Short mmCIF file of C-alpha atoms in Angstrom, two decimals:
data_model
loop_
_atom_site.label_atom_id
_atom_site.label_comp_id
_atom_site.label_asym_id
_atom_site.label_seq_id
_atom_site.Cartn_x
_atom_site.Cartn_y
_atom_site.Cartn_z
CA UNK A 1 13.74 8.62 1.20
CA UNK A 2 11.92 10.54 3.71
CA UNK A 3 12.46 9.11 7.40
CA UNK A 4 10.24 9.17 9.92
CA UNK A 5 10.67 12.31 11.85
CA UNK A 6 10.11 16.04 11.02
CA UNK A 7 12.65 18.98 11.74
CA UNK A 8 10.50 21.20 14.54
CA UNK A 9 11.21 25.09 15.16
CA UNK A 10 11.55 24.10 19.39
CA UNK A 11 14.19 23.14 20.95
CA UNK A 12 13.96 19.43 22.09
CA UNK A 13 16.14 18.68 25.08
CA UNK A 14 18.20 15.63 24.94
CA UNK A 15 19.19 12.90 27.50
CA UNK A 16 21.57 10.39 27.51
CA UNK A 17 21.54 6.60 26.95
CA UNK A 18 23.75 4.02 27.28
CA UNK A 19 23.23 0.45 24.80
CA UNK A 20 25.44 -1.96 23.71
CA UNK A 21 25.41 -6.41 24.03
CA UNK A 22 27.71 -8.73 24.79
CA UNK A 23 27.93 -12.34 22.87
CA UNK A 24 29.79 -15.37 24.15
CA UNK A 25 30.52 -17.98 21.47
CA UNK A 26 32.10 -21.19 22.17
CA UNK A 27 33.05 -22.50 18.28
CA UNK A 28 34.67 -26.32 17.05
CA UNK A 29 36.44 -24.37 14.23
CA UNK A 30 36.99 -20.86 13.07
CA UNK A 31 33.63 -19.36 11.86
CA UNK A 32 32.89 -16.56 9.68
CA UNK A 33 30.23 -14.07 11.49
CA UNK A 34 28.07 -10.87 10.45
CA UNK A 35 26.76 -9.05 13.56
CA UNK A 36 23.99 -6.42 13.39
CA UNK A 37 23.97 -4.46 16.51
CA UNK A 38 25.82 -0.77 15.82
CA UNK A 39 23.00 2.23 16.02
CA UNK A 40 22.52 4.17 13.06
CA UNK A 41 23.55 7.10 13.68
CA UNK A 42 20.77 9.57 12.12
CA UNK A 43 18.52 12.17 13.14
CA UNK A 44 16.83 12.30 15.96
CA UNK A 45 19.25 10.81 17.93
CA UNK A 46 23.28 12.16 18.00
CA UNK A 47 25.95 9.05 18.61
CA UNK A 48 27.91 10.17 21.39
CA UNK A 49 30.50 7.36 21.21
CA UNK A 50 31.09 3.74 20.25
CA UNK A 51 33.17 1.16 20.82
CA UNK A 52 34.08 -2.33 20.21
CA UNK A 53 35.84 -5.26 22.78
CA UNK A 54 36.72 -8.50 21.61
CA UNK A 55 38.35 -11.54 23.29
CA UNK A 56 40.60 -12.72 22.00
CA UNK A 57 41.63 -9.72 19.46
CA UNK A 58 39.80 -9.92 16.33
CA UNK A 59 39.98 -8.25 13.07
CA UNK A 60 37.01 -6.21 13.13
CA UNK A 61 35.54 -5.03 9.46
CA UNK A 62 32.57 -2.90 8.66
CA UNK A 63 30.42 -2.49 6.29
CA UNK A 64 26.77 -1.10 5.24
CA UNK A 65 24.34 -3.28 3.70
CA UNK A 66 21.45 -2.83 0.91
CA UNK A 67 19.44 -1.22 3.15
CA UNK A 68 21.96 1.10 4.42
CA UNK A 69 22.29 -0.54 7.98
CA UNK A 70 25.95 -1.02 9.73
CA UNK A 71 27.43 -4.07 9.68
CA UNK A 72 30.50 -5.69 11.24
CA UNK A 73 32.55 -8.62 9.86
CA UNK A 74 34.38 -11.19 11.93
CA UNK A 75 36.15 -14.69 12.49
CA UNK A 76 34.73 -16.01 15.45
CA UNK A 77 38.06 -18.29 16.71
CA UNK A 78 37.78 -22.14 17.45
CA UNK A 79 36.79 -21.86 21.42
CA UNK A 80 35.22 -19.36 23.14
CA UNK A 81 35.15 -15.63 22.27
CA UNK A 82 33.45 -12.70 23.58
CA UNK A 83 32.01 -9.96 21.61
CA UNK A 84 30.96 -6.62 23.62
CA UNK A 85 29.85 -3.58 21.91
CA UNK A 86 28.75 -0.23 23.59
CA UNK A 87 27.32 3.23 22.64
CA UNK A 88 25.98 6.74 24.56
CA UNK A 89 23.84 8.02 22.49
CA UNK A 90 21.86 11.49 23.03
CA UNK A 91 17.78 10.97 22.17
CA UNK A 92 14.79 13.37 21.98
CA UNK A 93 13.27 13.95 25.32
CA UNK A 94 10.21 13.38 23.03
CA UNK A 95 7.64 10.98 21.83
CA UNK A 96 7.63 10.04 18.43
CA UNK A 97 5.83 11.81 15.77
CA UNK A 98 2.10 10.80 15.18
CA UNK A 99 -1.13 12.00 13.04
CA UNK A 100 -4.32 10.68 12.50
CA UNK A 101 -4.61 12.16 9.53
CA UNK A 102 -2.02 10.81 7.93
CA UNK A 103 -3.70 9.23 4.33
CA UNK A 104 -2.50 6.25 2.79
CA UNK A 105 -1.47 5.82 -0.77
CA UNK A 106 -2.85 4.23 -4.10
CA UNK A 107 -0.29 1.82 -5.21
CA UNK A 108 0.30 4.00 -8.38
CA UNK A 109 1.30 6.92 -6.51
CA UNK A 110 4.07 4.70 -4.26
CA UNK A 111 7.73 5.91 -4.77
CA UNK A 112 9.56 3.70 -6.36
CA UNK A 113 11.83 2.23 -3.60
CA UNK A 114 8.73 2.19 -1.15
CA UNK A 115 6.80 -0.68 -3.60
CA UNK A 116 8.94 -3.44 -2.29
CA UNK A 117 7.73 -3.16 1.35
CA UNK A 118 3.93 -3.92 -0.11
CA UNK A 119 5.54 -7.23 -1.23
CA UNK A 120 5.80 -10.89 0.61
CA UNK A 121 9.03 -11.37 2.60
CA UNK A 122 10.31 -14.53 4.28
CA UNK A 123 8.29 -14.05 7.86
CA UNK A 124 5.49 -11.46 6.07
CA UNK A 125 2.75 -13.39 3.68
CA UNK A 126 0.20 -10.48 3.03
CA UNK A 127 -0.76 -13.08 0.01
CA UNK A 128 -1.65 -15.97 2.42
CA UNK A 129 -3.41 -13.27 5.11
CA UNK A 130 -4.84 -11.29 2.47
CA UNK A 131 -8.98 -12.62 3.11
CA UNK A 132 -8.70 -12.06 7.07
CA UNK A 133 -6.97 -8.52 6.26
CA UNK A 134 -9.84 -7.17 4.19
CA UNK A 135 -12.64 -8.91 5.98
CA UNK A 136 -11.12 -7.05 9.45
CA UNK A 137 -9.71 -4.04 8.27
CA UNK A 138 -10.77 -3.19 4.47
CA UNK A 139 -14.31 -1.58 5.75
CA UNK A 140 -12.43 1.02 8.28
CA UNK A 141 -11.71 4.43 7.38
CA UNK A 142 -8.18 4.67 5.80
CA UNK A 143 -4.76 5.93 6.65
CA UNK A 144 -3.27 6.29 10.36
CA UNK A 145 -5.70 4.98 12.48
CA UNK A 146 -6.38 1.65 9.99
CA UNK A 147 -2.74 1.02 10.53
CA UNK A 148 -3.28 1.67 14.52
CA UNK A 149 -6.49 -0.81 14.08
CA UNK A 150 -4.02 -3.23 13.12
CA UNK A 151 -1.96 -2.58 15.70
CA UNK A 152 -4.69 -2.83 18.55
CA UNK A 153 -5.86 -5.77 17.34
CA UNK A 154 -2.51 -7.82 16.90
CA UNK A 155 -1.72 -6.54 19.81
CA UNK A 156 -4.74 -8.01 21.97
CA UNK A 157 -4.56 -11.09 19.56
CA UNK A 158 -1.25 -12.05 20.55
CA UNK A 159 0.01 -12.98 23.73
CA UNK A 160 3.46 -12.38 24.75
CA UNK A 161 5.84 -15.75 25.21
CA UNK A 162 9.46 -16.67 24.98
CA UNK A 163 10.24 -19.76 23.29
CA UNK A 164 6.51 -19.52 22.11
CA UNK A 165 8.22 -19.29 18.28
CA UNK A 166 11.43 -19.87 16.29
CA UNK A 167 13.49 -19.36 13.54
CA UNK A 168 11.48 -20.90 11.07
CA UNK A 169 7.46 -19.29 12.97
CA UNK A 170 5.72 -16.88 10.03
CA UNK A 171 3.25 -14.15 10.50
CA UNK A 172 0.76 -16.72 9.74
CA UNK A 173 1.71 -18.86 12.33
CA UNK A 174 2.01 -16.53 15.32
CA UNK A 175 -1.50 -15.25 13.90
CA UNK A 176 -2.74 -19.36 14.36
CA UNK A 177 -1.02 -20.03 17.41
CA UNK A 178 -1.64 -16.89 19.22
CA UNK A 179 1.32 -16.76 20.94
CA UNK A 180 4.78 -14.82 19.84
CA UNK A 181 8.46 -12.37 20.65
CA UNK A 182 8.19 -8.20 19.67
CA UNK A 183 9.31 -9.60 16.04
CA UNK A 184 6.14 -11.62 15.59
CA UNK A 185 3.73 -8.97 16.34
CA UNK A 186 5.64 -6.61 14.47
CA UNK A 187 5.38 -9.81 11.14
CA UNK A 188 1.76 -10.24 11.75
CA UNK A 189 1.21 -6.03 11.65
CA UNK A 190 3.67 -5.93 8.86
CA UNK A 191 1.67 -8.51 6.89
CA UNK A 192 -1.78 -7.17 7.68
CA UNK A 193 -0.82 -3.71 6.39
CA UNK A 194 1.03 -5.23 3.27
CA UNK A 195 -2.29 -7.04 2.39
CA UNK A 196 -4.26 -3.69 2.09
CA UNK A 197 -1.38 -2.16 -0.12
CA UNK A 198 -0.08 -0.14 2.95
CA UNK A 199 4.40 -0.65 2.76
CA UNK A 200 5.35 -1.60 5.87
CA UNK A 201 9.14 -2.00 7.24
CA UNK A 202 10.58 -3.84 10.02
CA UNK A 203 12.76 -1.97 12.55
CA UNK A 204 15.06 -3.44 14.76
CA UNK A 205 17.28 -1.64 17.41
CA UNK A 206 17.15 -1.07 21.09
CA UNK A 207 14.44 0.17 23.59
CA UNK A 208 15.28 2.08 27.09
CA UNK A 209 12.15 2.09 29.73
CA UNK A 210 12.31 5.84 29.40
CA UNK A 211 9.12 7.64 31.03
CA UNK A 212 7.48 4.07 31.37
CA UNK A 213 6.83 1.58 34.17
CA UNK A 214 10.33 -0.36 34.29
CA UNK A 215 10.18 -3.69 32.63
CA UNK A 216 11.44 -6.70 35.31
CA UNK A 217 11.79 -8.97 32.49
CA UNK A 218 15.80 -9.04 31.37
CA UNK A 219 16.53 -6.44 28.45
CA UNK A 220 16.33 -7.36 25.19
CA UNK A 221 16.24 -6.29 21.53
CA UNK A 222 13.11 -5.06 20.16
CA UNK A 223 11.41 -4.89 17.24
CA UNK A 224 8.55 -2.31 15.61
CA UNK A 225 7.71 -1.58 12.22
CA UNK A 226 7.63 1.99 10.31
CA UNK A 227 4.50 2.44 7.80
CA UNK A 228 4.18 4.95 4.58
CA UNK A 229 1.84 7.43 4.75
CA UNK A 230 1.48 10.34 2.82
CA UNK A 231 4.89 11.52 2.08
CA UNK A 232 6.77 9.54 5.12
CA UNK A 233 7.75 6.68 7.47
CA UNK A 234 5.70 6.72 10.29
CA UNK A 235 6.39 4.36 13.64
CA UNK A 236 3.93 1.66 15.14
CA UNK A 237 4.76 -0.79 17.77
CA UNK A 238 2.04 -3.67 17.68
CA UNK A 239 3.96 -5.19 20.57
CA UNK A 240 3.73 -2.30 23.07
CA UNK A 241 1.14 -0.49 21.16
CA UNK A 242 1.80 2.92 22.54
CA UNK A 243 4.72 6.15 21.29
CA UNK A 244 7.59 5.52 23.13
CA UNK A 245 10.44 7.77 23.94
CA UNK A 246 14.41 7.07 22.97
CA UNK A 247 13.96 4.22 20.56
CA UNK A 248 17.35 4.06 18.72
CA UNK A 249 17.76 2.41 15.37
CA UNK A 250 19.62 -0.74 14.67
CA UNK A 251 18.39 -1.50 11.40
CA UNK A 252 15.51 -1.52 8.87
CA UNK A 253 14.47 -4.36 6.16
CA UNK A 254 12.06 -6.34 4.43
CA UNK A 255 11.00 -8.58 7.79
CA UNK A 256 14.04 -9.83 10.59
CA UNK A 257 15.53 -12.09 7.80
CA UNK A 258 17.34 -8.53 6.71
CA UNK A 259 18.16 -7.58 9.96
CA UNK A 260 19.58 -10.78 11.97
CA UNK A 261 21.65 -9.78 14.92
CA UNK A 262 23.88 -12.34 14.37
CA UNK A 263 24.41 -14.28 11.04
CA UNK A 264 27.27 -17.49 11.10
CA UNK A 265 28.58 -19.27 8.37
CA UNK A 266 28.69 -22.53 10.57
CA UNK A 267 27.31 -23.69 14.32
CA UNK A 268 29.00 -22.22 16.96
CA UNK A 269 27.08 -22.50 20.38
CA UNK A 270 25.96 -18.99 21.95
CA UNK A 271 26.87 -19.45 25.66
CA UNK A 272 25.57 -16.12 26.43
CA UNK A 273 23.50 -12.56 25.30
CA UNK A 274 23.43 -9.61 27.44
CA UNK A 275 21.26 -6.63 26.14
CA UNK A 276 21.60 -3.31 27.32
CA UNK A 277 19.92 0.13 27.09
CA UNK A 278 19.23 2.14 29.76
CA UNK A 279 19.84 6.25 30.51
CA UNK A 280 21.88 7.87 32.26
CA UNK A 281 22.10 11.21 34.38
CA UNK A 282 24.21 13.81 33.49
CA UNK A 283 26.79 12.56 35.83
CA UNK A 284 26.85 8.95 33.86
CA UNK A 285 24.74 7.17 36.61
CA UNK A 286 22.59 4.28 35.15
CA UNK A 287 18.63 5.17 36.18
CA UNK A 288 17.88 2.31 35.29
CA UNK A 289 19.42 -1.41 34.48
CA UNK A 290 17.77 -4.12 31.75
#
């Protein structure tokens, strides 16, 4: 499957940044545990190093999932554990790719393994936002700039809120209640597009302020989708609504059900998340802390 940049004849310099999380736990009884937060390592970006630091020692197995994303196995121990992963990773002193004339597809003429992503997913109903879809959108001119329609308008729609949703919040309620996280815009966009027979994929990985005004908010995850069009993935983010430099891949699935950070076979308590991703100079200063 195509992904969603192009090999270009110039040289692209690189620069360096540093991700990674930290998880403390604090479990009654031993508890089985599937984390999601390795990169992918794939072009454009070039995985320096990586590393994993648990305490207390834990057997530490990985594997890839359906959707070819890395995944790490564990026993979280009764009591409190810590979980710290870290990565440099070398990114694309460049924004990512876009083109307004990018067409979109009849559904006959999808690939095969692209048909699923025009489907309804746990936190994506294009079937129950199917009438407001084609009464906003199905008049506009197809292909990249419907999708970035979509995108400006969930985007002004929604208002940014922790704690404004949950586990169980849907595209269609963000889109009621107006309020959401990156991962709701990123359902409501998904679901839009899905409604018009656009496939649409969430993404989940990390996000440096690189070549932006510095967030003051504490860093976090984020979450953006990747849309087919023509012959390729192509990268919206209905949350910041702009082409972003550095963004480095955690995963990609169906809607955030596919890509949980953290899955547990039981209730342990999360005491604690720290999120990082930030660059670094050539020396291995931090420019700039989450």
């Amino acid at each position: 499957m195509s992904e969603t940049t192009r090999q270009h004849d110039e040289v692209v310099d690189m620069r360096r940044v540093r991700v990674g999380c930290e998880f403390v736990h604090v479990a009654a009884a031993d508890t089985p545990a599937v984390l999601q937060v390795e990169l992918r390592n794939a072009a454009p970006i070039s995985l320096v190093g990586q590393e994993w630091s648990v305490e207390p020692q834990l057997r530490i197995r990985h594997y890839t999932d359906l959707y070819d994303n890395p995944c790490v196995r564990v026993v979280l121990p009764a009591g409190r554990s810590t979980l710290r992963y870290d990565a440099l990773v070398l990114v694309p002193d460049a924004f990512e790719d876009a083109d307004e004339r990018a067409p979109e597809l009849p559904p006959e003429e999808l690939p095969d393994d692209v048909l699923i992503y025009t489907l309804p997913s746990r936190y994506c109903l294009p079937d129950m936002l199917g009438d407001e879809a084609w009464s906003r959108f199905g008049t506009l001119p197809t292909g990249y700039t419907r999708v970035q329609a979509i995108c400006d308008h969930v985007n002004s729609h929604l208002t940014f809120q922790y704690g404004s949703s949950g586990p169980l919040s849907t595209a269609v309620d963000v889109n009621t209640a107006g309020f959401g996280v990156c991962r709701d815009f990123t359902h409501l966009a998904i679901s839009f597009c899905r409604a018009l027979n656009i496939p649409a994929r969430y993404v989940f990985g990390y996000l440096p302020d690189m070549d932006v005004p510095p967030d003051l908010a504490p860093m976090d995850f984020a979450a953006w989708m990747e849309v087919w069009l023509g012959d390729r993935w192509w990268t919206f983010d209905p949350r910041n609504n702009q082409r972003r430099k550095g963004r480095i891949l955690i995963g990609r699935g169906r809607d955030a059900s596919d890509v949980a950070m953290i899955t547990t076979f039981g209730a342990p308590v999360l005491e604690s998340m720290i999120v990082r991703a930030e660059e670094e100079d050539s020396g291995g200063s931090v420019s700039r802390a989450g």
